[in-house]
Amino acid sequence: MHHILNACRKSGQIFLRLLYPVRCPFCDEIVPGFEKLVCDTCKKELNPIKSYCMKCGKHVQQGEEYCRSCREISHNFNRGRCLLPYEGKTRKSIYRFKYGKRQEYAKAYAQLITEEMDDFIRSCKADALLPVPLHVRRRQKRGYNQALLLAKSLGSIYDIPVCSHLVRRTKNTIPQKKLTFIQRQNNLKRAFKFTRNDVKLNTIIIIDDIYTTGSTIDAIARLCQEKGIENIYFLTIAGGK
Ligand SMILES: [Zn+2]
Ligand SMILES: [Zn+2]
C-alpha cells in the first residue's frame, strides 16, 4: 500500500511538472527532468560562500574572522549566514524573485540553503522563523512577500513555525538601495513594530532575500531584543557589499 501511494505521489509530481515546468532560478530556463530545481550548468557555476564573516556571513578573505563593516560597527543580532555572493546571476535571480512574479524560486533557494547551511540552521535551535515584512501597500502591489515565501519553504523542511504576522512594517520606507548608510538608519527607525506584546520566543532566525549593510535586520533584531528574545540569527539568499 505504501509504495502504491508513493508511486501515485511520484506520478503526480511528474504530471505537475509537465503542466508547469520548473524554471531554474539562475538562468530562468526550464529545468529538464522531474526532480532538480536548479539546472546543471548553473549548479556548477554557483559559488556558495564558504569563507564567511563570523558575524554577518558575508564573504571574507580566507583567514579573516570578520568583514570590514563588522569590525567597525556592532550589530543587534548574534550572527547570520548568506548563501551566495550578491552578484551576476544571483543578483538577476533575486530581482525576478522579487519583481518578476517568480514565487516558485523560493523552493530552489530553500533547497540550496539546506545543502549548504544545514548545520547552521540546526545549531540555531530556533523556535520560529521571522520573515522581514513588507509594507502592506508594497505587498499588495507585488502580490507577495518574497521573504515569507522563503521562510515557508524552509519552515516546512525543518518543521519550524513561521511568524508571518508578528512584526509589521509601519512606514512605507524608501527603497534602501537608494540611500546612504546614515539615511538607511534613519529611514528604518521605527519602521517596524511588533503586533503583539506577549512574545514567548527565545530563539529566532530572521529571513530575508539580501543582506547588505544589515540595517534592516538590525532594526528588527533591536525590536526582538526589546521583547526579550535572547538569540537572534538571520539567514539570507545573498550577501552583498
Ligand atoms: Zn540555470
Ligand atoms: Zn560581517
Coordinates of C-alpha atoms and ligand atoms in Angstrom, one line a residue:
M1 CA 0.0 0.0 0.0
H2 CA 2.8 2.4 1.0
H3 CA 4.7 2.2 -2.3
I4 CA 1.5 2.4 -4.3
L5 CA 0.9 5.7 -2.5
N6 CA 4.5 6.8 -3.2
A7 CA 4.2 5.8 -6.8
C8 CA 1.0 7.9 -7.1
R9 CA 2.7 10.9 -5.4
K10 CA 5.6 10.5 -7.8
S11 CA 3.5 10.4 -10.9
G12 CA 1.5 13.3 -9.5
Q13 CA 4.7 15.3 -9.3
I14 CA 5.7 14.3 -12.8
F15 CA 2.3 15.3 -14.1
L16 CA 2.6 18.7 -12.4
R17 CA 6.0 19.3 -13.8
L18 CA 4.7 18.5 -17.3
L19 CA 1.9 21.0 -16.8
Y20 CA 4.1 23.6 -15.0
P21 CA 7.7 23.2 -16.0
V22 CA 10.1 24.3 -13.3
R23 CA 12.4 27.2 -14.2
C24 CA 16.0 27.4 -12.9
P25 CA 16.2 30.5 -10.6
F26 CA 19.6 31.5 -12.0
C27 CA 19.0 31.3 -15.8
D28 CA 15.2 31.2 -15.9
E29 CA 15.4 28.3 -18.4
I30 CA 13.2 25.2 -18.0
V31 CA 15.0 22.6 -15.8
P32 CA 14.8 19.2 -17.6
G33 CA 13.8 16.1 -15.7
F34 CA 11.4 15.8 -12.8
E35 CA 13.4 16.4 -9.7
K36 CA 16.0 19.0 -9.9
L37 CA 15.1 22.6 -9.2
V38 CA 18.3 24.2 -10.5
C39 CA 19.8 23.4 -13.9
D40 CA 23.1 21.5 -14.0
T41 CA 25.0 24.4 -15.7
C42 CA 24.0 26.9 -13.0
K43 CA 24.6 24.4 -10.2
K44 CA 28.2 24.0 -11.4
E45 CA 28.7 27.8 -11.6
L46 CA 27.2 28.7 -8.3
N47 CA 29.7 29.7 -5.7
P48 CA 28.2 29.4 -2.2
I49 CA 30.0 31.4 0.4
K50 CA 32.4 29.1 2.2
S51 CA 34.8 31.6 3.8
Y52 CA 32.5 33.9 5.7
C53 CA 32.4 36.7 8.3
M54 CA 31.6 35.1 11.7
K55 CA 29.1 37.8 12.4
C56 CA 27.2 38.6 9.2
G57 CA 28.1 35.7 7.0
K58 CA 29.3 37.8 4.1
H59 CA 32.3 36.6 2.1
V60 CA 35.7 37.4 3.6
Q61 CA 39.2 36.5 2.6
Q62 CA 40.4 33.2 3.9
G63 CA 41.8 33.6 7.4
E64 CA 39.8 36.7 8.2
E65 CA 37.4 36.4 11.1
Y66 CA 35.2 39.4 10.4
C67 CA 34.3 41.5 7.4
R68 CA 35.4 45.2 7.4
S69 CA 32.0 46.5 8.3
C70 CA 31.5 44.1 11.2
R71 CA 34.9 45.2 12.6
E72 CA 33.7 48.8 12.6
I73 CA 30.0 48.6 13.7
S74 CA 28.3 46.4 16.2
H75 CA 25.1 44.5 15.4
N76 CA 21.9 43.6 17.3
F77 CA 21.9 40.0 16.2
N78 CA 24.1 37.1 17.3
R79 CA 25.1 36.1 13.8
G80 CA 23.9 35.2 10.4
R81 CA 24.7 33.5 7.1
C82 CA 24.2 34.3 3.5
L83 CA 24.1 31.6 0.9
L84 CA 25.6 33.3 -2.2
P85 CA 27.5 36.5 -3.1
Y86 CA 25.2 39.1 -4.4
E87 CA 26.5 39.3 -7.9
G88 CA 25.9 38.2 -11.5
K89 CA 23.2 35.5 -12.0
T90 CA 22.3 35.6 -8.3
R91 CA 21.6 39.4 -8.5
K92 CA 19.3 38.9 -11.5
S93 CA 17.7 35.8 -10.0
I94 CA 16.7 37.7 -6.8
Y95 CA 15.4 40.6 -9.0
R96 CA 13.0 38.2 -10.8
F97 CA 12.1 36.6 -7.4
K98 CA 11.0 40.0 -6.0
Y99 CA 9.7 41.8 -9.0
G100 CA 9.1 39.2 -11.7
K101 CA 6.5 37.0 -10.1
R102 CA 8.8 34.1 -9.8
Q103 CA 7.5 32.9 -6.5
E104 CA 8.5 29.3 -7.2
Y105 CA 12.2 30.2 -6.9
A106 CA 11.7 30.1 -3.1
K107 CA 11.7 26.3 -3.2
A108 CA 15.0 26.1 -5.0
Y109 CA 16.7 28.6 -2.8
A110 CA 15.5 26.7 0.3
Q111 CA 16.9 23.5 -1.1
L112 CA 20.3 25.1 -1.8
I113 CA 20.3 26.6 1.7
T114 CA 19.7 23.2 3.3
E115 CA 22.5 21.8 1.2
E116 CA 25.0 24.4 2.3
M117 CA 23.8 25.5 5.8
D118 CA 22.1 22.6 7.4
D119 CA 24.5 22.6 10.3
F120 CA 24.0 26.3 10.9
I121 CA 20.2 26.1 10.8
R122 CA 20.1 23.1 13.2
S123 CA 22.6 24.7 15.6
C124 CA 20.4 27.7 16.0
K125 CA 17.6 25.6 17.5
A126 CA 15.1 28.3 16.5
D127 CA 11.6 28.4 17.9
A128 CA 10.4 30.4 14.9
L129 CA 11.4 31.9 11.5
L130 CA 10.7 35.6 11.2
P131 CA 10.5 36.8 7.6
V132 CA 11.2 40.5 7.1
P133 CA 7.8 42.1 6.4
L134 CA 6.9 44.3 3.5
H135 CA 4.7 47.3 4.0
V136 CA 1.2 46.3 3.2
R137 CA 0.9 48.7 0.2
R138 CA 4.1 47.3 -1.3
R139 CA 3.0 43.7 -0.7
Q140 CA -0.4 44.4 -2.4
K141 CA 1.4 45.9 -5.4
R142 CA 3.9 43.0 -5.6
G143 CA 1.3 40.3 -4.7
Y144 CA 3.5 38.5 -2.2
N145 CA 6.3 38.9 0.2
Q146 CA 9.4 37.0 -1.1
A147 CA 10.9 36.7 2.4
L148 CA 7.8 35.0 3.6
L149 CA 7.8 32.5 0.7
L150 CA 11.4 31.6 1.5
A151 CA 10.6 31.3 5.2
K152 CA 7.7 29.0 4.5
S153 CA 9.8 26.7 2.3
L154 CA 12.5 26.5 5.0
G155 CA 9.9 26.1 7.8
S156 CA 8.4 23.1 6.1
I157 CA 11.7 21.5 5.5
Y158 CA 12.9 22.0 9.2
D159 CA 9.4 21.9 10.8
I160 CA 9.9 25.3 12.3
P161 CA 6.9 27.6 12.6
V162 CA 6.9 30.8 10.6
C163 CA 5.8 34.0 12.3
S164 CA 4.3 35.9 9.4
H165 CA 2.3 38.5 11.4
L166 CA 4.5 39.1 14.4
V167 CA 6.2 42.2 13.0
R168 CA 4.6 44.8 10.9
R169 CA 6.2 47.4 8.7
T170 CA 4.7 50.6 9.8
K171 CA 6.2 53.1 7.4
N172 CA 6.4 52.6 3.7
T173 CA 10.1 53.3 3.6
I174 CA 12.1 54.5 0.5
P175 CA 13.9 51.5 -1.1
Q176 CA 17.1 51.1 0.9
K177 CA 19.4 50.8 -2.1
K178 CA 18.9 54.5 -3.0
L179 CA 20.2 55.7 0.4
T180 CA 23.5 56.1 2.2
F181 CA 24.2 54.3 5.4
I182 CA 23.1 57.1 7.7
Q183 CA 20.0 57.7 5.7
R184 CA 19.2 54.0 5.9
Q185 CA 19.4 54.0 9.7
N186 CA 17.1 57.0 9.9
N187 CA 14.8 55.5 7.2
L188 CA 14.4 52.4 9.3
K189 CA 14.0 53.9 12.7
R190 CA 10.5 53.0 13.9
A191 CA 9.8 51.4 10.5
F192 CA 8.9 48.1 12.2
K193 CA 6.5 47.3 15.0
F194 CA 5.5 44.1 16.9
T195 CA 1.9 43.3 16.6
R196 CA 1.7 41.5 19.9
N197 CA 3.1 42.1 23.4
D198 CA 3.0 38.5 24.6
V199 CA 6.0 37.2 22.7
K200 CA 7.3 34.0 24.2
L201 CA 10.1 33.2 21.8
N202 CA 13.6 32.5 22.9
T203 CA 15.4 32.0 19.6
I204 CA 14.5 33.2 16.1
I205 CA 16.0 33.2 12.7
I206 CA 15.1 36.4 10.7
I207 CA 14.7 35.5 7.0
D208 CA 15.3 37.9 4.1
D209 CA 16.5 37.8 0.5
I210 CA 19.6 40.1 0.6
Y211 CA 21.9 41.2 3.4
T212 CA 23.8 44.4 2.6
T213 CA 24.6 46.8 5.4
G214 CA 22.5 44.9 7.9
S215 CA 20.4 47.9 8.8
T216 CA 17.0 46.2 8.1
I217 CA 17.9 43.1 10.1
D218 CA 19.4 45.2 12.9
A219 CA 16.2 47.3 13.2
I220 CA 14.1 44.1 13.6
A221 CA 16.7 42.5 15.9
R222 CA 16.6 45.5 18.1
L223 CA 12.8 45.2 18.5
C224 CA 13.3 41.4 19.2
Q225 CA 15.8 42.2 21.9
E226 CA 13.3 44.6 23.5
K227 CA 10.7 41.8 23.5
G228 CA 13.1 39.6 25.4
I229 CA 14.1 37.3 22.5
E230 CA 17.5 36.1 23.5
N231 CA 19.1 34.6 20.4
I232 CA 18.6 36.3 17.1
Y233 CA 20.1 34.8 14.0
F234 CA 19.4 35.6 10.3
L235 CA 19.6 33.9 7.0
T236 CA 19.6 35.3 3.5
I237 CA 19.9 34.1 0.0
A238 CA 22.6 36.6 -0.8
G239 CA 25.1 38.8 0.9
G240 CA 26.3 42.0 -0.9
K241 CA 28.7 44.8 -0.4
Ligands
ZN1 ZN 20.2 27.6 -14.8
ZN2 ZN 30.4 40.9 8.7

